PDB file of C-alpha atoms in Angstrom:
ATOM      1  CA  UNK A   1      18.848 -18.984   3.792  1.00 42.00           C
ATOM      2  CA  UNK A   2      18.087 -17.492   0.359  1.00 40.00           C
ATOM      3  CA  UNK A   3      16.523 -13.272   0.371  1.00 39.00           C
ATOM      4  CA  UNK A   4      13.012 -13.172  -0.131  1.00 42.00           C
ATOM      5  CA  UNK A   5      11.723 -10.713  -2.790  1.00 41.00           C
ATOM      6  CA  UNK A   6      11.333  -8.227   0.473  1.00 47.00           C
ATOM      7  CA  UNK A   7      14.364  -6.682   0.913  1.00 51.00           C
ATOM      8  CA  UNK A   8      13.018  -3.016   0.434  1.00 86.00           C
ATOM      9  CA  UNK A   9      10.438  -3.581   3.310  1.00 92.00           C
ATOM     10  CA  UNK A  10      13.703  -4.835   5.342  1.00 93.00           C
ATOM     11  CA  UNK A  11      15.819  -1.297   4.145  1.00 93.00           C
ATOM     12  CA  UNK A  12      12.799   1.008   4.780  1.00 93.00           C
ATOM     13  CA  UNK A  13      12.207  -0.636   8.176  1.00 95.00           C
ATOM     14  CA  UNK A  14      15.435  -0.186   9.100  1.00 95.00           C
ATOM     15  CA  UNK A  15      15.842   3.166   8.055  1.00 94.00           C
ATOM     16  CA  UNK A  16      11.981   3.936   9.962  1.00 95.00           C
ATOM     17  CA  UNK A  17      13.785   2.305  12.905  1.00 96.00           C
ATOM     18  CA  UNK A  18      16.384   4.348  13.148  1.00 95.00           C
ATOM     19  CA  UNK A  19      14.659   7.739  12.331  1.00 94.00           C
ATOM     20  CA  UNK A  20      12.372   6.694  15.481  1.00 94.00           C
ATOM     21  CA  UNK A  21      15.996   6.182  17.212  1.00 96.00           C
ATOM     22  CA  UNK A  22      14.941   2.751  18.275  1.00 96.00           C
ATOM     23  CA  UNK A  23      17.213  -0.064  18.927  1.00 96.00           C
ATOM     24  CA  UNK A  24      16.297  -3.374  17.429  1.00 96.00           C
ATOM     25  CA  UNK A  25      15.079  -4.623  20.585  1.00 97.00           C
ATOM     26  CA  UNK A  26      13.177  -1.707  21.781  1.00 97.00           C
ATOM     27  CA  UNK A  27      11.305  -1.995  18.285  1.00 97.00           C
ATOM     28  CA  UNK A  28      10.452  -6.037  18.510  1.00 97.00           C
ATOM     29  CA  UNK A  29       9.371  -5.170  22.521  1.00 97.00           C
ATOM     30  CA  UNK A  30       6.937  -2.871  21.022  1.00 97.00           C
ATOM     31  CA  UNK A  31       6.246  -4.633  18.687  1.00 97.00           C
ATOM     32  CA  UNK A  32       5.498  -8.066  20.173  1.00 97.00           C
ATOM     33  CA  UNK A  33       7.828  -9.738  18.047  1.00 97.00           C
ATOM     34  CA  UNK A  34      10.854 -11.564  18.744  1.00 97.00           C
ATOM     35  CA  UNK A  35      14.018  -9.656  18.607  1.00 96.00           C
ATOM     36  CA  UNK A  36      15.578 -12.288  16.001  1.00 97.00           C
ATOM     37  CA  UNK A  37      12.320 -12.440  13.791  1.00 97.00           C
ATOM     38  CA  UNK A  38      12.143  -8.611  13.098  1.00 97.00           C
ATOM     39  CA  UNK A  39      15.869  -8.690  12.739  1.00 96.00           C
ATOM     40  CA  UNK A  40      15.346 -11.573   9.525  1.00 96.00           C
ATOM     41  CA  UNK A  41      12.546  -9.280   8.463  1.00 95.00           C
ATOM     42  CA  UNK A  42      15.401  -6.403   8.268  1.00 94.00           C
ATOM     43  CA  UNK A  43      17.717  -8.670   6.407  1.00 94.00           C
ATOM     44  CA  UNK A  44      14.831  -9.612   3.656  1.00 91.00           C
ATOM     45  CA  UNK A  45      15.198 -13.418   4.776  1.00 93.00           C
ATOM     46  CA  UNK A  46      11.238 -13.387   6.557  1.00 92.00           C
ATOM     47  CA  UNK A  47       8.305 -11.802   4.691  1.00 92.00           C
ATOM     48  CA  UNK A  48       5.931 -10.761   8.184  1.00 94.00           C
ATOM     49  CA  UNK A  49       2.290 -11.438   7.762  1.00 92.00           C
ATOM     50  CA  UNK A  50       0.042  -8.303   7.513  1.00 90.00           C
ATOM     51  CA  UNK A  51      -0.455  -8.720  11.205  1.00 93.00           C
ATOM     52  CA  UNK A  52       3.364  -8.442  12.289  1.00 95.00           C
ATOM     53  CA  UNK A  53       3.490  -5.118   9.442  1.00 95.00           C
ATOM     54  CA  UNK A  54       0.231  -3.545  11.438  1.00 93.00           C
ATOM     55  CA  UNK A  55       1.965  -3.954  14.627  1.00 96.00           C
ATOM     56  CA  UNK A  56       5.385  -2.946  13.663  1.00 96.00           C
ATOM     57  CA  UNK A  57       3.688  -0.057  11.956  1.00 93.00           C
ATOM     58  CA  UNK A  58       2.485   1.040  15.093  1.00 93.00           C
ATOM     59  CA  UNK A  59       5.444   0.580  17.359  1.00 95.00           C
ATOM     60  CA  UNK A  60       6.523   3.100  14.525  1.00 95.00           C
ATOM     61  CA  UNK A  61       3.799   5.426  14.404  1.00 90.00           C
ATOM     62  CA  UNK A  62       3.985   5.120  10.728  1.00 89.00           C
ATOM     63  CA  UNK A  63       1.148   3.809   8.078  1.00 84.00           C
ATOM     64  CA  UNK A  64       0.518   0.268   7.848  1.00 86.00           C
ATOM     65  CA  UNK A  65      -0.412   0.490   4.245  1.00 82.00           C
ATOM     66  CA  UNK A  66       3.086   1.764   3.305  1.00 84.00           C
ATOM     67  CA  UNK A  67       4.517  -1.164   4.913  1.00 89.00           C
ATOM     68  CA  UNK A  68       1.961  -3.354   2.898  1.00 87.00           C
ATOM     69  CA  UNK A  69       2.925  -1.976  -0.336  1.00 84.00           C
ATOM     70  CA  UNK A  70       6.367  -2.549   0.612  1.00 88.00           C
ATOM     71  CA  UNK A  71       5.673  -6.064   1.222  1.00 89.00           C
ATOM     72  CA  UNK A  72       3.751  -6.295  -1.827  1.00 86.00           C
ATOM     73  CA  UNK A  73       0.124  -6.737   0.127  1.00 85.00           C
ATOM     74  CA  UNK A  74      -1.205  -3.923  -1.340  1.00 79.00           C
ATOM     75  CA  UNK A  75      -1.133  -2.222  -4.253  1.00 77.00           C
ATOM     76  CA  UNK A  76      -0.177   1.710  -4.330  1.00 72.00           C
ATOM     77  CA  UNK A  77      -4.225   1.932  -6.084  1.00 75.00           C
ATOM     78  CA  UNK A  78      -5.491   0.441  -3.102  1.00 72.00           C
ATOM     79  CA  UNK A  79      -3.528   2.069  -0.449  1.00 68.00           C
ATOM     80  CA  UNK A  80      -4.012   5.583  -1.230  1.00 74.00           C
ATOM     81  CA  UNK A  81      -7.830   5.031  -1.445  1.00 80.00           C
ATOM     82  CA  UNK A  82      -7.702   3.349   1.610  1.00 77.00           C
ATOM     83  CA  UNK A  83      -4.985   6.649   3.305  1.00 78.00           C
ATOM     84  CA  UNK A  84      -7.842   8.510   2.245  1.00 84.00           C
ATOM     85  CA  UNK A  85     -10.888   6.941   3.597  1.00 82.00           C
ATOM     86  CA  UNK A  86      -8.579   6.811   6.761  1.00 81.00           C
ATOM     87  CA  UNK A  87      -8.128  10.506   6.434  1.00 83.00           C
ATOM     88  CA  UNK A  88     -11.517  11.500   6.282  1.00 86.00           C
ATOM     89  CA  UNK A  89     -12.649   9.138   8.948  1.00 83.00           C
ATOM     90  CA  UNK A  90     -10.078  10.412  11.439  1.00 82.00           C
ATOM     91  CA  UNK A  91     -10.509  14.122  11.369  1.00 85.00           C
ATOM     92  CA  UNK A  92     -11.951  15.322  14.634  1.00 88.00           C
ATOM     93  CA  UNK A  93     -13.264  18.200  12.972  1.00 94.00           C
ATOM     94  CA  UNK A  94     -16.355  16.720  11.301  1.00 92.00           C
ATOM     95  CA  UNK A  95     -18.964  14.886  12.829  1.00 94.00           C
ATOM     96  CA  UNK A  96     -20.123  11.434  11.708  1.00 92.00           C
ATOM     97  CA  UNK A  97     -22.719  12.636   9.256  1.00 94.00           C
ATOM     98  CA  UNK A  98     -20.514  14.732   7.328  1.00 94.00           C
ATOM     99  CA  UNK A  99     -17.743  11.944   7.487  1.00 89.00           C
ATOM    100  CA  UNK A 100     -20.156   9.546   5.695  1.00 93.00           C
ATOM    101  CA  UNK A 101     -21.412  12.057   3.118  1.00 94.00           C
ATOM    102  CA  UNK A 102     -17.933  12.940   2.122  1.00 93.00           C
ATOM    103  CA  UNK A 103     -16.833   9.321   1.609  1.00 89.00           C
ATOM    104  CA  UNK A 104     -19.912   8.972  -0.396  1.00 93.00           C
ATOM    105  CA  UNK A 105     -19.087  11.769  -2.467  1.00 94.00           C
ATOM    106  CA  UNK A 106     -15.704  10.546  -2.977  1.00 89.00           C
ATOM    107  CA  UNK A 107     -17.304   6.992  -3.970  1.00 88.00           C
ATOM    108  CA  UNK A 108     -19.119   8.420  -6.376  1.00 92.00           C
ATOM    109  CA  UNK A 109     -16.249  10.539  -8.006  1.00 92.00           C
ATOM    110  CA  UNK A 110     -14.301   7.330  -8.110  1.00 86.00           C
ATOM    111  CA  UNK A 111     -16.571   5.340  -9.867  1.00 90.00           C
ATOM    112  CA  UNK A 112     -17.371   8.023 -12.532  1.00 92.00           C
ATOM    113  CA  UNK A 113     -13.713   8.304 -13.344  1.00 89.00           C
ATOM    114  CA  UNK A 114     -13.256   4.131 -13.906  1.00 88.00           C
ATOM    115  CA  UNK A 115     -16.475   4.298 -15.882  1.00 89.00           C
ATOM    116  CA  UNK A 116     -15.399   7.247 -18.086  1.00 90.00           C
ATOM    117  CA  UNK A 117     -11.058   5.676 -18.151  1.00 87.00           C
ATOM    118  CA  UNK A 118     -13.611   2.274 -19.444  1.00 88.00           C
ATOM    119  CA  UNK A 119     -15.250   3.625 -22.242  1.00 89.00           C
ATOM    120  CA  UNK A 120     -12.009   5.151 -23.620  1.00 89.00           C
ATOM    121  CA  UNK A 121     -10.176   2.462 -23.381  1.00 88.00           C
ATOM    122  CA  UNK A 122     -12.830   0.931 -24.828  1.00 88.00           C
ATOM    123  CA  UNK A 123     -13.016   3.370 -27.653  1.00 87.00           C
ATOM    124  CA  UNK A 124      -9.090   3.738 -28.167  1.00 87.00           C
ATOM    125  CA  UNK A 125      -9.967  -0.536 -28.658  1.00 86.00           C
ATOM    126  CA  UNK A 126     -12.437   0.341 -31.354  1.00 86.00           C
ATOM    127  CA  UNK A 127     -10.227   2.924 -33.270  1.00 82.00           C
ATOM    128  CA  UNK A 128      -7.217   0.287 -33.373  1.00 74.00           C
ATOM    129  CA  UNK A 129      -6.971  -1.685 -36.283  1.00 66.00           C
ATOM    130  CA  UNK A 130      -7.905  -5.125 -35.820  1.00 58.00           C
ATOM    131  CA  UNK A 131      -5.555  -6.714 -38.001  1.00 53.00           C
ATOM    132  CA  UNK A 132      -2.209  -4.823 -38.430  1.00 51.00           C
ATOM    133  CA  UNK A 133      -1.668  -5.114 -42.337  1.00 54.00           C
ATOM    134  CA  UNK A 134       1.381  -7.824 -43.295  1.00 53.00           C
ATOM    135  CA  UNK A 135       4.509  -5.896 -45.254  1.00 50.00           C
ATOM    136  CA  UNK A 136       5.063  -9.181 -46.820  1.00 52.00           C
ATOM    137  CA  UNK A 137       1.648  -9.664 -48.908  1.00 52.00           C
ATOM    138  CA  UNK A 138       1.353  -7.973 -52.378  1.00 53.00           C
TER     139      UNK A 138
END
């Protein structure tokens, strides 16, 4: 069977697996996958759905969206926005309220800094020559 592109999700889930000091068994048990599946996973010859990484991420006690990145699911953009929404939502020591107002602060800080990375792009666009001059006319 020919390696999927997914053989760094297999090495880092190996390597998560044995830092836990799970067996490969104990893992898929925990899991609820089959022992053989997570061990093609490991190998790089199965790409898991998003499901199977959320699970296994679990069994782990490790993030799910560093296993999606990994699998190429996510994007390293998207996961750290979504680590930090995750962040802010789990910490016991803010009430609901404050949880809400602080992910629509960080919204709003977001969308300020793709508006203002926009418009200079958009001006580094302007200031670029539109036609590069030809070294072979007179």
């Amino acid at each position: 069977m020919a390696s999927l592109n997914v053989g760094n999700l297999g090495d880092y889930l190996r390597e998560q697996r044995r830092t836990a000091q799970l067996s490969l068994r104990q893992l898929a048990d925990a899991a609820g996958v089959s022992n053989p599946y997570l061990s093609q996973i490991e190998r790089g010859l199965r790409k898991p759905s998003a499901e199977v990484l959320q699970q296994v991420a679990k069994a782990l006690r490790i993030s799910a969206e560093t296993l999606y990145v990994r699998a190429g699911i996510l994007d390293e953009k998207e996961r750290d926005e979504l680590e930090t929404r995750a962040v802010i939502l789990a910490d016991p020591s803010i009430n609901e309220r404050q949880k809400q107002v602080l992910l629509q602060i960080y919204d709003s800080f977001r969308k300020e800094n793709a508006a203002e990375a926009a418009e200079a792009a958009e001006a580094a666009a302007e200031a670029a020559p539109a036609d590069a001059p030809d070294a072979e006319r007179p």
